[in-house]
Coordinates of N, CA and C in Angstrom, one line a residue:
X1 N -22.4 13.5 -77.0 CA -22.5 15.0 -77.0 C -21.5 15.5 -78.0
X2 N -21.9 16.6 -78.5 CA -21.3 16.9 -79.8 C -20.1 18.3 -79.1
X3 N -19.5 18.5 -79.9 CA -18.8 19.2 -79.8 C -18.8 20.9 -79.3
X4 N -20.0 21.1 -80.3 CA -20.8 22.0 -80.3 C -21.6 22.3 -78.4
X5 N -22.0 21.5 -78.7 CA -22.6 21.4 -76.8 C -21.6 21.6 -75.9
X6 N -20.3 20.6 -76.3 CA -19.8 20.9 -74.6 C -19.3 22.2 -74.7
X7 N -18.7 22.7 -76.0 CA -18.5 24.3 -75.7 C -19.3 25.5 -75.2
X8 N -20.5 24.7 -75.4 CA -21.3 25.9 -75.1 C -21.7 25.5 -73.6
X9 N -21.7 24.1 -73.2 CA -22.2 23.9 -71.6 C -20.9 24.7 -70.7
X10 N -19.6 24.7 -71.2 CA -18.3 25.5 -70.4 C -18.9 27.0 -70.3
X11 N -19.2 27.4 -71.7 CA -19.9 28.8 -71.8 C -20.6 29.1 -70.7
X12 N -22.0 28.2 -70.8 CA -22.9 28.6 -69.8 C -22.5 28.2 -68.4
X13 N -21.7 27.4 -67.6 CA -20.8 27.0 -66.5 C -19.7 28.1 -66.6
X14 N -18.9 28.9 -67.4 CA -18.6 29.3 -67.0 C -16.8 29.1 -66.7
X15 N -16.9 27.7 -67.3 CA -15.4 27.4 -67.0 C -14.4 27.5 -68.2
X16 N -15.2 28.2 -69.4 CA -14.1 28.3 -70.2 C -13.0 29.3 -70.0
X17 N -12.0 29.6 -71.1 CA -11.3 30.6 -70.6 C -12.1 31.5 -71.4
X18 N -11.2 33.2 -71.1 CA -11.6 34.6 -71.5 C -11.6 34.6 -73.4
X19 N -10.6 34.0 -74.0 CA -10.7 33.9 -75.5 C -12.3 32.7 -75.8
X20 N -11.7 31.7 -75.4 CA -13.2 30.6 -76.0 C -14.5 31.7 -75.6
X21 N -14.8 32.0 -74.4 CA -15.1 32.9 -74.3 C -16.3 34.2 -75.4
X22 N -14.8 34.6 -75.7 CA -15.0 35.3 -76.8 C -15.6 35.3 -78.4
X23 N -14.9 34.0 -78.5 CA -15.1 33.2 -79.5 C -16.9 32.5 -79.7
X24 N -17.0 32.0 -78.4 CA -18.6 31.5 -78.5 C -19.5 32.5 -78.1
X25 N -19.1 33.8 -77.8 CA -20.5 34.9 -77.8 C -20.6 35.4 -79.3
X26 N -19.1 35.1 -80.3 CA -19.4 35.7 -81.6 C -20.5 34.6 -82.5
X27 N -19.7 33.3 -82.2 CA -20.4 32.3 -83.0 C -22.4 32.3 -82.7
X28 N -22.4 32.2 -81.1 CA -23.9 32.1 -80.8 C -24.4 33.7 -81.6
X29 N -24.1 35.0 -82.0 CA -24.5 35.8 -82.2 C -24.4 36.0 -84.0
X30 N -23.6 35.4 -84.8 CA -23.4 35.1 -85.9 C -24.4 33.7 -86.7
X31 N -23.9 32.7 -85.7 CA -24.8 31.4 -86.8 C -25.9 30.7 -85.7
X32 N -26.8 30.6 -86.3 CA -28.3 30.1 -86.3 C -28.5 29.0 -85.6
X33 N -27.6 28.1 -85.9 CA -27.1 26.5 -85.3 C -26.9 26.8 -84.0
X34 N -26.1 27.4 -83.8 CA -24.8 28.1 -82.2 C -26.1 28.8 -81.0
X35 N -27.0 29.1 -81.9 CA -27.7 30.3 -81.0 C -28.7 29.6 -80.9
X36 N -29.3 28.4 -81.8 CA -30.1 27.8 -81.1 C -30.1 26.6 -79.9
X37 N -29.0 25.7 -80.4 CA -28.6 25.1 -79.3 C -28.6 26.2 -77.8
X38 N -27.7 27.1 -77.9 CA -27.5 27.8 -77.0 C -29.1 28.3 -76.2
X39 N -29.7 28.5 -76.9 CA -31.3 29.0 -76.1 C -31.5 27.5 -75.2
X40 N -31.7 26.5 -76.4 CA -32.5 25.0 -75.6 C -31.5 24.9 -74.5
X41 N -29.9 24.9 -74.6 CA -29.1 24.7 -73.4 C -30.0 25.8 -72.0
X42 N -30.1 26.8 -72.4 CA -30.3 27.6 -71.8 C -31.7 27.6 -70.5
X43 N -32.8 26.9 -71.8 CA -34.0 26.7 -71.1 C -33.7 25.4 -70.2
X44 N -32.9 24.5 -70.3 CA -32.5 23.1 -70.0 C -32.6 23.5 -68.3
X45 N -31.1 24.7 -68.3 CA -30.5 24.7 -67.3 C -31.5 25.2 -66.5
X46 N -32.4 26.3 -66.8 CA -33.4 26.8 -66.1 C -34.2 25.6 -65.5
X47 N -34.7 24.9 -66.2 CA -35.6 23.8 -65.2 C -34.7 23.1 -64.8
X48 N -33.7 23.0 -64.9 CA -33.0 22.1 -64.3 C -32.8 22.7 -62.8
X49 N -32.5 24.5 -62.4 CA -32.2 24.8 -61.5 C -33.6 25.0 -60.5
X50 N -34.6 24.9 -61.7 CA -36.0 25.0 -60.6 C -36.0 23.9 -59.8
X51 N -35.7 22.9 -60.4 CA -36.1 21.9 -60.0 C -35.5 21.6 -58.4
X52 N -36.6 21.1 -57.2 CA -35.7 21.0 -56.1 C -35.8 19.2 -55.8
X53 N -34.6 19.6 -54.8 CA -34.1 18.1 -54.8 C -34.8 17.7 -53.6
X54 N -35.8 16.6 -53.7 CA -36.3 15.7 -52.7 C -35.6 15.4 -51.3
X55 N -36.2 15.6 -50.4 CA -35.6 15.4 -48.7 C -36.7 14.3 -48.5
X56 N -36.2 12.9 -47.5 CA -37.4 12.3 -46.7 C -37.6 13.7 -45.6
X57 N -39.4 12.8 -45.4 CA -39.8 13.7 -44.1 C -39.1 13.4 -43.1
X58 N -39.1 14.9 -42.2 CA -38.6 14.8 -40.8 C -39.4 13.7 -40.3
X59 N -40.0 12.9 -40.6 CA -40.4 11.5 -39.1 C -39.5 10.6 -39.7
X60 N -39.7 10.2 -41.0 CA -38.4 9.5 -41.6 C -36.8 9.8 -40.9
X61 N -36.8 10.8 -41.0 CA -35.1 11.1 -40.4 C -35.1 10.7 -39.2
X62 N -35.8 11.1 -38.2 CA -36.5 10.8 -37.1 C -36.3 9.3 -36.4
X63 N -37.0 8.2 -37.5 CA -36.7 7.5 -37.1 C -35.8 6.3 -37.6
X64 N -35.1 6.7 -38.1 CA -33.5 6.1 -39.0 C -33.0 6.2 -37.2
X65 N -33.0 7.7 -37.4 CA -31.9 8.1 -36.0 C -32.3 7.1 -34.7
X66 N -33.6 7.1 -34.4 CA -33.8 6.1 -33.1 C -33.5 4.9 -33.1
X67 N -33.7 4.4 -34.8 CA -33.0 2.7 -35.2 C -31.3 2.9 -34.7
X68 N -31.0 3.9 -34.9 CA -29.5 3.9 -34.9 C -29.4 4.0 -33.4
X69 N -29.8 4.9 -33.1 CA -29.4 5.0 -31.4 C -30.2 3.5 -30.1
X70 N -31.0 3.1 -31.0 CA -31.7 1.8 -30.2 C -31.1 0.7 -30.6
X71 N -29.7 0.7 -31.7 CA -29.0 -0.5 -31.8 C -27.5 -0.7 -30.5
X72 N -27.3 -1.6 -30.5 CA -26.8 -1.7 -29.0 C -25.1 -1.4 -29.5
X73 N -24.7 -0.7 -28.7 CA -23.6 0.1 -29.0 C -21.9 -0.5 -28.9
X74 N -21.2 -1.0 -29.5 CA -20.2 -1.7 -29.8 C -19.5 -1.9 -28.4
X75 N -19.6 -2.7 -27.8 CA -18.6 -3.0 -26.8 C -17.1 -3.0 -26.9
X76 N -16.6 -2.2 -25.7 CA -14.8 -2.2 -26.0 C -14.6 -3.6 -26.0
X77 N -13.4 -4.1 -26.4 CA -12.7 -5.2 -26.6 C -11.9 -5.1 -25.0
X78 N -12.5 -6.3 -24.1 CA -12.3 -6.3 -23.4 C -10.9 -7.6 -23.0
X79 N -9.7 -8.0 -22.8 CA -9.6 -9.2 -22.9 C -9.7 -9.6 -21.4
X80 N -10.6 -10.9 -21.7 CA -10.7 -11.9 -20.3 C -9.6 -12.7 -19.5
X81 N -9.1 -13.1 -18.4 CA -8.3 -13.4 -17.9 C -8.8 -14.6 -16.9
X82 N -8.7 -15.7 -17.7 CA -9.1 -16.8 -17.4 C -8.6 -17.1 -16.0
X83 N -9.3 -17.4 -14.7 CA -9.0 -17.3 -13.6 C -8.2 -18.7 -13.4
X84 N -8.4 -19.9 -13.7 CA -7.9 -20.9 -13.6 C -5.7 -21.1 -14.1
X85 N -6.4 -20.0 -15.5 CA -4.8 -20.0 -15.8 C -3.6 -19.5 -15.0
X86 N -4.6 -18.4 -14.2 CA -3.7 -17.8 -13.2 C -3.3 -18.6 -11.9
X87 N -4.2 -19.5 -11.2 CA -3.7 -20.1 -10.6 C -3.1 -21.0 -10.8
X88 N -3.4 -21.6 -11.9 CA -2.3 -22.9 -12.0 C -0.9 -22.5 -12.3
X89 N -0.8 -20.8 -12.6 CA 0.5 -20.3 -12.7 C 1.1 -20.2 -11.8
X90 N 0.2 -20.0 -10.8 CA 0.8 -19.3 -8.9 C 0.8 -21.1 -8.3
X91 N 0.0 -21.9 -8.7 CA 0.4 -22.7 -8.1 C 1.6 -23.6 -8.5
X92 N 1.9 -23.5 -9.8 CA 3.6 -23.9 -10.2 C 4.7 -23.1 -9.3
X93 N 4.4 -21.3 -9.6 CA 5.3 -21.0 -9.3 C 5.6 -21.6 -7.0
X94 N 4.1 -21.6 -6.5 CA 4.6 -22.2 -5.4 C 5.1 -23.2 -5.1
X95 N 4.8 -24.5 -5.9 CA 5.7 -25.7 -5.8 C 6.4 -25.4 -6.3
X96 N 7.3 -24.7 -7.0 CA 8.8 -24.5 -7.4 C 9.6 -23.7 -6.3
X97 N 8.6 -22.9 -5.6 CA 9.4 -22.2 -4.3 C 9.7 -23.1 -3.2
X98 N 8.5 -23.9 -2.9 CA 8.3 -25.1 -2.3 C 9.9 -26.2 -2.2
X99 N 10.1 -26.5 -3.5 CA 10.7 -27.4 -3.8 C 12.2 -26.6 -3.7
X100 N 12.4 -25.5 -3.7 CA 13.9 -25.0 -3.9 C 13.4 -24.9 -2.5
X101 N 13.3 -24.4 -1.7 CA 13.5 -24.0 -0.4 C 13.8 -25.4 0.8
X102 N 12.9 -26.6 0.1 CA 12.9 -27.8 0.8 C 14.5 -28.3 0.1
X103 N 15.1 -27.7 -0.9 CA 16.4 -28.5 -1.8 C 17.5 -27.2 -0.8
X104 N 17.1 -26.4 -0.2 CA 18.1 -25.1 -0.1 C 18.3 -25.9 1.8
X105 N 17.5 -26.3 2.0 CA 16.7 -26.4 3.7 C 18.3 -27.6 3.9
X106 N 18.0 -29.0 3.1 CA 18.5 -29.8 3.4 C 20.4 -29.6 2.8
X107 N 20.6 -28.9 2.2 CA 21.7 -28.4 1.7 C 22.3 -27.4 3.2
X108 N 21.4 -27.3 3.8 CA 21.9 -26.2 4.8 C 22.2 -27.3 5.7
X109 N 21.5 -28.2 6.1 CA 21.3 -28.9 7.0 C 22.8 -30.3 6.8
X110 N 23.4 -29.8 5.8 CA 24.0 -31.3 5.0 C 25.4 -30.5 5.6
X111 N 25.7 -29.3 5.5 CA 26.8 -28.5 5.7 C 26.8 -28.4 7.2
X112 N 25.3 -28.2 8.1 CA 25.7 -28.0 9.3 C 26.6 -29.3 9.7
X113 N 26.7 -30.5 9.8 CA 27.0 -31.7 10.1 C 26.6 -32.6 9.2
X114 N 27.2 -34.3 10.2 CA 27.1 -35.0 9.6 C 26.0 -35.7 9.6
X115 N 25.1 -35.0 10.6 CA 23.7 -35.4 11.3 C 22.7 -35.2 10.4
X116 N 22.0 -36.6 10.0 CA 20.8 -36.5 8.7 C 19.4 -36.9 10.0
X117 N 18.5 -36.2 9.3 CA 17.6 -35.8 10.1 C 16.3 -37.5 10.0
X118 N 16.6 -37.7 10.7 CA 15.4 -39.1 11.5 C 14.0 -38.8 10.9
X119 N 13.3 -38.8 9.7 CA 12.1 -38.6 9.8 C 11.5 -40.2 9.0
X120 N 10.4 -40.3 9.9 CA 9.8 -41.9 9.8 C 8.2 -42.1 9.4
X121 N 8.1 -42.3 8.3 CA 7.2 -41.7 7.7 C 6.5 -43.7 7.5
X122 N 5.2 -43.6 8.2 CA 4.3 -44.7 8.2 C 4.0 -45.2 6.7
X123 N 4.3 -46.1 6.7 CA 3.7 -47.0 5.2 C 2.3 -47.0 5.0
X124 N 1.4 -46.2 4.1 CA 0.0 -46.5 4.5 C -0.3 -47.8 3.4
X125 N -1.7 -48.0 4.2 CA -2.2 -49.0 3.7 C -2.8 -49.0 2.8
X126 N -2.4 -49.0 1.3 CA -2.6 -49.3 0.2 C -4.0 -49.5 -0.3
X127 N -4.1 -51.3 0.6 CA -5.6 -52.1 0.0 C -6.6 -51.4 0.1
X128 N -7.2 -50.2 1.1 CA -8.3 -49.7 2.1 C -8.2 -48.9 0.8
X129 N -7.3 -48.4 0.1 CA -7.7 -47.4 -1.0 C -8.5 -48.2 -2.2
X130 N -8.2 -48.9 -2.4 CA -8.2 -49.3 -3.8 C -9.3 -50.7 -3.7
X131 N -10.5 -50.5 -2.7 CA -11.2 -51.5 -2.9 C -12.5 -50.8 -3.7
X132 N -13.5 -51.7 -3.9 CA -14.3 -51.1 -5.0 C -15.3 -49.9 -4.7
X133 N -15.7 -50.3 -3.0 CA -16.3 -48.7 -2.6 C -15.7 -47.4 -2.8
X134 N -14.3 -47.8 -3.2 CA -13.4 -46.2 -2.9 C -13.2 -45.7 -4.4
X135 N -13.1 -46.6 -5.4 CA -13.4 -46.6 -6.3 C -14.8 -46.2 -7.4
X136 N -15.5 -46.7 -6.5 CA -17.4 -46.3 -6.7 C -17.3 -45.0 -6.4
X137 N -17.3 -44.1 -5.7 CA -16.9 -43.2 -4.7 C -16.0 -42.2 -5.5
X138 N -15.1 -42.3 -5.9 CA -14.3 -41.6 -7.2 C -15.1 -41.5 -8.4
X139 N -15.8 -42.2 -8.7 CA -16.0 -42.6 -9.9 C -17.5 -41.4 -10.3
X140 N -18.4 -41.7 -8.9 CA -19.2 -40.5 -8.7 C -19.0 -39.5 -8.7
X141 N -17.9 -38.9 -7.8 CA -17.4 -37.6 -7.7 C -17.3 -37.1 -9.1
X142 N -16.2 -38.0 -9.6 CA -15.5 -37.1 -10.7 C -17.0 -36.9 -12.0
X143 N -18.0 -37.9 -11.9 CA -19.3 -37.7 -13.0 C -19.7 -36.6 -12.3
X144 N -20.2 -36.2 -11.1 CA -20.8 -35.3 -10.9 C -20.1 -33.8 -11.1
X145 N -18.8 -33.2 -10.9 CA -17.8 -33.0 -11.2 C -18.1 -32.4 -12.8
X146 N -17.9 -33.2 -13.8 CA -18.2 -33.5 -15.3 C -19.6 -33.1 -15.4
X147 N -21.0 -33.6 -15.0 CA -22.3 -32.6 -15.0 C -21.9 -31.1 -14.5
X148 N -21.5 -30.6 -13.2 CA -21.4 -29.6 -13.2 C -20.9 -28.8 -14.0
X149 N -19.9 -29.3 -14.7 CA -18.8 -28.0 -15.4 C -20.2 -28.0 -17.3
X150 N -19.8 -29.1 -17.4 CA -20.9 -29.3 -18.6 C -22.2 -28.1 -18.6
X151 N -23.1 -28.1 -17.4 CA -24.0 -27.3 -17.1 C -23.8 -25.8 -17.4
X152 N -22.8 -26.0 -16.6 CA -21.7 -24.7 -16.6 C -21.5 -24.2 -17.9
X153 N -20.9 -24.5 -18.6 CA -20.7 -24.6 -19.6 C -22.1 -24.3 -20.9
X154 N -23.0 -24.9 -20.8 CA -24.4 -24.5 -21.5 C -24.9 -23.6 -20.9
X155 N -24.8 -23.1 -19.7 CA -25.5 -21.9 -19.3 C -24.6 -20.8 -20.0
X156 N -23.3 -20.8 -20.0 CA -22.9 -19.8 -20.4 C -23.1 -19.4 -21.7
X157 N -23.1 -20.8 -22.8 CA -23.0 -20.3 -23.9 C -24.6 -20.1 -24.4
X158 N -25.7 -20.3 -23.7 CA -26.7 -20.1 -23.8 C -26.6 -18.6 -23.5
X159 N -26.3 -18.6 -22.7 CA -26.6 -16.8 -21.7 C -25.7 -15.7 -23.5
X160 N -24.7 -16.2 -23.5 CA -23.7 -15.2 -25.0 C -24.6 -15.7 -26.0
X161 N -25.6 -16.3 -26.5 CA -26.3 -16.4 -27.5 C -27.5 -15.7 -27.6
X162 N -28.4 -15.3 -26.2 CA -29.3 -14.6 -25.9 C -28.7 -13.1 -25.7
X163 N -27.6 -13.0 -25.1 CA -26.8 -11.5 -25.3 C -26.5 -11.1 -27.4
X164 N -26.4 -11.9 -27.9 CA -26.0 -11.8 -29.1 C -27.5 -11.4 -29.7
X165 N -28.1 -12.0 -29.8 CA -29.6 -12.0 -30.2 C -30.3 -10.1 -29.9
X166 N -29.8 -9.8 -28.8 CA -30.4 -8.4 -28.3 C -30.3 -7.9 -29.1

């Protein structure tokens, strides 16, 4: 764009100052060049301001908006609290209460006298555990045990993949 143009597009916008102004109503009114550009500017802007700007139709807007409102809406961030962790925390903390109270018990009992408390605790029988039905028997449990959680386990991440998919 030449020089010529952008002074006269300020002109016709409007954004020059009050001297340029002045200046380009003499020039467009004096030389031939000035006043013709100035007309074609002039017709430019006119179709340019006929011109209207394209809208989609109202069913188009219409249904952007339902896509938008029939996508599934952002879930708060919730954090989960793994139930197992909790208990194995309450169950520390109660064998630690456990264990101070049974260390606090016999400390009391050591101060009352010199009297240690008689308790006679049966030797069990060992072999009856450790023969191979009781072992078979464990061995079951703990596989069945291991299918459950496993199961467990694919249902759930099946079930968060079908939730994801929605």
């Amino acid at each position: 764009m030449s020089n010529v143009e952008e002074k006269l597009w300020e002109y016709i916008d409007g954004t020059c100052n009050e001297q340029d102004k002045a200046t380009i109503a003499g020039l467009i009114e004096s030389d031939e060049q000035w006043r013709n550009a100035f007309n074609s500017m002039l017709e430019m802007e006119s179709e340019l301001s006929a011109v209207t700007l394209e809208e989609p139709t109202m069913a188009f807007s219409y249904n952007v908006m339902e896509a938008i409102r029939n996508e599934q809406a952002a879930k708060p961030l919730k954090t989960k609290i793994n139930k197992y962790i909790i208990t194995s925390i309450a169950g520390v903390l109660l064998l630690t209460l456990g264990i101070l109270s049974f260390l606090l018990f016999e400390g009391a009992m050591r101060s009352i006298g010199n009297h240690s408390l008689d308790i006679h605790i049966q030797q069990i029988n060992s072999s009856a555990l450790i023969n191979s039905t009781a072992w078979k028997a464990f061995i079951y449990f703990d596989i069945m045990l291991l299918l459950f959680f496993a199961d467990r386990l694919i249902r759930r991440r099946s079930n968060d993949d079908v939730v994801k998919s929605v």
